[in-house]
Every structure is written in structure tokens, then in C-alpha cells.
mmCIF file of C-alpha atoms in Angstrom:
data_model
loop_
_atom_site.group_PDB
_atom_site.id
_atom_site.type_symbol
_atom_site.label_atom_id
_atom_site.label_comp_id
_atom_site.label_asym_id
_atom_site.label_seq_id
_atom_site.Cartn_x
_atom_site.Cartn_y
_atom_site.Cartn_z
ATOM 1 C CA UNK A 294 -23.839 1.215 -7.439
ATOM 2 C CA UNK A 295 -20.614 -0.359 -7.753
ATOM 3 C CA UNK A 296 -19.320 -2.719 -10.628
ATOM 4 C CA UNK A 297 -16.576 -4.289 -8.559
ATOM 5 C CA UNK A 298 -18.471 -7.543 -8.194
ATOM 6 C CA UNK A 299 -19.704 -7.332 -11.888
ATOM 7 C CA UNK A 300 -18.388 -10.216 -14.227
ATOM 8 C CA UNK A 301 -15.974 -8.806 -16.773
ATOM 9 C CA UNK A 302 -15.628 -5.575 -15.240
ATOM 10 C CA UNK A 303 -12.725 -4.253 -13.452
ATOM 11 C CA UNK A 304 -13.124 -1.860 -10.788
ATOM 12 C CA UNK A 305 -11.241 1.488 -11.108
ATOM 13 C CA UNK A 306 -8.307 0.736 -8.573
ATOM 14 C CA UNK A 307 -7.723 -2.893 -9.352
ATOM 15 C CA UNK A 308 -4.774 -1.891 -11.703
ATOM 16 C CA UNK A 309 -3.421 0.415 -9.749
ATOM 17 C CA UNK A 310 -3.418 -2.019 -6.747
ATOM 18 C CA UNK A 311 -1.816 -4.970 -8.713
ATOM 19 C CA UNK A 312 0.711 -2.909 -10.556
ATOM 20 C CA UNK A 313 1.588 -0.998 -6.959
ATOM 21 C CA UNK A 314 2.038 -4.661 -5.436
ATOM 22 C CA UNK A 315 3.831 -5.984 -8.272
ATOM 23 C CA UNK A 316 7.278 -4.091 -6.845
ATOM 24 C CA UNK A 317 9.157 -5.849 -4.407
ATOM 25 C CA UNK A 318 10.441 -2.591 -2.574
ATOM 26 C CA UNK A 319 6.523 -1.543 -2.537
ATOM 27 C CA UNK A 320 5.846 -5.078 -0.660
ATOM 28 C CA UNK A 321 8.370 -4.053 1.742
ATOM 29 C CA UNK A 322 7.322 -1.012 2.947
ATOM 30 C CA UNK A 323 3.998 -2.297 3.128
ATOM 31 C CA UNK A 324 5.416 -5.142 5.240
ATOM 32 C CA UNK A 325 7.382 -2.405 7.566
ATOM 33 C CA UNK A 326 3.986 -0.124 7.587
ATOM 34 C CA UNK A 327 1.936 -3.617 9.125
ATOM 35 C CA UNK A 328 4.363 -3.894 11.344
ATOM 36 C CA UNK A 329 4.939 -0.371 12.778
ATOM 37 C CA UNK A 330 2.230 2.280 11.168
ATOM 38 C CA UNK A 331 2.225 5.659 11.345
ATOM 39 C CA UNK A 332 5.951 5.985 10.090
ATOM 40 C CA UNK A 333 7.974 8.825 8.349
ATOM 41 C CA UNK A 334 9.936 8.708 5.165
ATOM 42 C CA UNK A 335 13.124 8.852 7.138
ATOM 43 C CA UNK A 336 11.533 5.926 9.643
ATOM 44 C CA UNK A 337 11.038 3.641 6.421
ATOM 45 C CA UNK A 338 14.219 4.663 4.951
ATOM 46 C CA UNK A 339 15.856 3.199 8.106
ATOM 47 C CA UNK A 340 14.159 0.365 8.688
ATOM 48 C CA UNK A 341 14.201 -1.069 4.803
ATOM 49 C CA UNK A 342 18.284 -0.192 5.085
ATOM 50 C CA UNK A 343 18.408 -2.043 8.204
ATOM 51 C CA UNK A 344 15.964 -4.926 7.819
ATOM 52 C CA UNK A 345 16.154 -5.759 3.922
ATOM 53 C CA UNK A 346 19.670 -3.807 2.919
ATOM 54 C CA UNK A 347 17.968 -1.899 0.569
ATOM 55 C CA UNK A 348 19.665 1.319 -0.362
ATOM 56 C CA UNK A 349 17.184 3.423 -2.103
ATOM 57 C CA UNK A 350 17.340 6.968 -1.895
ATOM 58 C CA UNK A 351 15.042 8.851 -0.107
ATOM 59 C CA UNK A 352 13.816 10.346 -3.560
ATOM 60 C CA UNK A 353 13.318 6.769 -4.517
ATOM 61 C CA UNK A 354 11.248 5.508 -1.314
ATOM 62 C CA UNK A 355 8.946 8.884 -1.704
ATOM 63 C CA UNK A 356 8.322 7.995 -5.302
ATOM 64 C CA UNK A 357 6.709 4.024 -4.165
ATOM 65 C CA UNK A 358 5.009 6.119 -1.619
ATOM 66 C CA UNK A 359 3.665 8.215 -4.524
ATOM 67 C CA UNK A 360 2.318 4.905 -6.259
ATOM 68 C CA UNK A 361 0.900 3.235 -2.945
ATOM 69 C CA UNK A 362 -1.168 6.469 -2.017
ATOM 70 C CA UNK A 363 -2.214 6.225 -5.740
ATOM 71 C CA UNK A 364 -3.573 2.601 -5.255
ATOM 72 C CA UNK A 365 -5.104 3.717 -2.194
ATOM 73 C CA UNK A 366 -3.205 1.264 0.167
ATOM 74 C CA UNK A 367 -1.309 4.232 1.761
ATOM 75 C CA UNK A 368 -2.958 7.128 3.546
ATOM 76 C CA UNK A 369 -0.499 10.116 4.138
ATOM 77 C CA UNK A 370 -0.956 12.204 7.302
ATOM 78 C CA UNK A 371 1.022 15.750 7.969
ATOM 79 C CA UNK A 372 1.670 16.902 11.671
ATOM 80 C CA UNK A 373 3.685 20.015 11.423
ATOM 81 C CA UNK A 374 7.092 19.412 9.892
ATOM 82 C CA UNK A 375 6.318 15.553 9.626
ATOM 83 C CA UNK A 376 4.209 13.314 6.975
ATOM 84 C CA UNK A 377 3.379 9.799 8.782
ATOM 85 C CA UNK A 378 2.153 7.232 6.547
ATOM 86 C CA UNK A 379 -0.208 4.525 7.080
ATOM 87 C CA UNK A 380 -1.555 1.459 5.747
ATOM 88 C CA UNK A 381 -4.780 0.972 4.412
ATOM 89 C CA UNK A 382 -5.920 -2.505 3.567
ATOM 90 C CA UNK A 383 -9.452 -1.640 2.682
ATOM 91 C CA UNK A 384 -8.570 -1.635 -1.276
ATOM 92 C CA UNK A 385 -7.037 -5.378 -0.525
ATOM 93 C CA UNK A 386 -10.438 -6.894 1.085
ATOM 94 C CA UNK A 387 -12.759 -4.768 -1.599
ATOM 95 C CA UNK A 388 -10.473 -6.762 -4.125
ATOM 96 C CA UNK A 389 -10.585 -10.221 -2.571
ATOM 97 C CA UNK A 390 -14.088 -9.497 -1.985
ATOM 98 C CA UNK A 391 -14.789 -9.089 -5.690
ATOM 99 C CA UNK A 392 -14.309 -13.308 -6.002
ATOM 100 C CA UNK A 393 -15.057 -14.202 -2.453
ATOM 101 C CA UNK A 394 -18.764 -12.922 -2.638
ATOM 102 C CA UNK A 395 -19.001 -14.196 -6.392
ATOM 103 C CA UNK A 396 -18.185 -17.721 -5.112
ATOM 104 C CA UNK A 397 -20.971 -17.346 -2.538
ATOM 105 C CA UNK A 398 -23.674 -16.273 -5.207
ATOM 106 C CA UNK A 399 -22.999 -19.221 -7.187
ATOM 107 C CA UNK A 400 -23.598 -21.959 -4.446
#
């Protein structure tokens, strides 16, 4: 049984989700994956540099991706030499459902 909707209880990943979303670079990475899902690290770095003038190193962007993967907001899949990254909005839906469903129950 899930405690997601229980008052006073925080689901295990909510803190990770908020931490991941707190950083503007990670939000830009998610924006890019919404626009074009299934990108490699090189593609993400290139798009961030061109579109937002974010000059972070590949290592820095890789670390941001690790935080997003840890929060389950991004899923990665390896295909040969390449690792593709995909957005996962399910944790956000669970998080918002927590309050949306609670309001419906109180009505």
C-alpha cells in the first residue's frame, strides 16, 4: 500500500524530485527532453550550449543527468556505444495526484 496520499507522510522519492527540479540546468535538460526525447549526452550538451548558452562540461551535464535518473525523472537506455535519455513524467504525476486526489476526497 502506498503512502503517497497519506497526510503528513512524504513518499520516498518526493524529496529527490524536488531536489532535482531545484536546479535550473536540470529543468532545462528536462525541457530539452520534452522537446526531443531520446537524446545522447552529446546532443543534450550541444542543445544546451546553442539554445541556452549553458557552457557546462559533459561531465557536469552527466552529473545532472544522474540526479534526474536518481529522481526517476529520466530513464536511460544503452544501444551499442550510445546511451539515450528519456523523460519520465510519472513521478511528477504521482506527486501532483497526491494533492489533486486529496482535494477530491475532502469535497
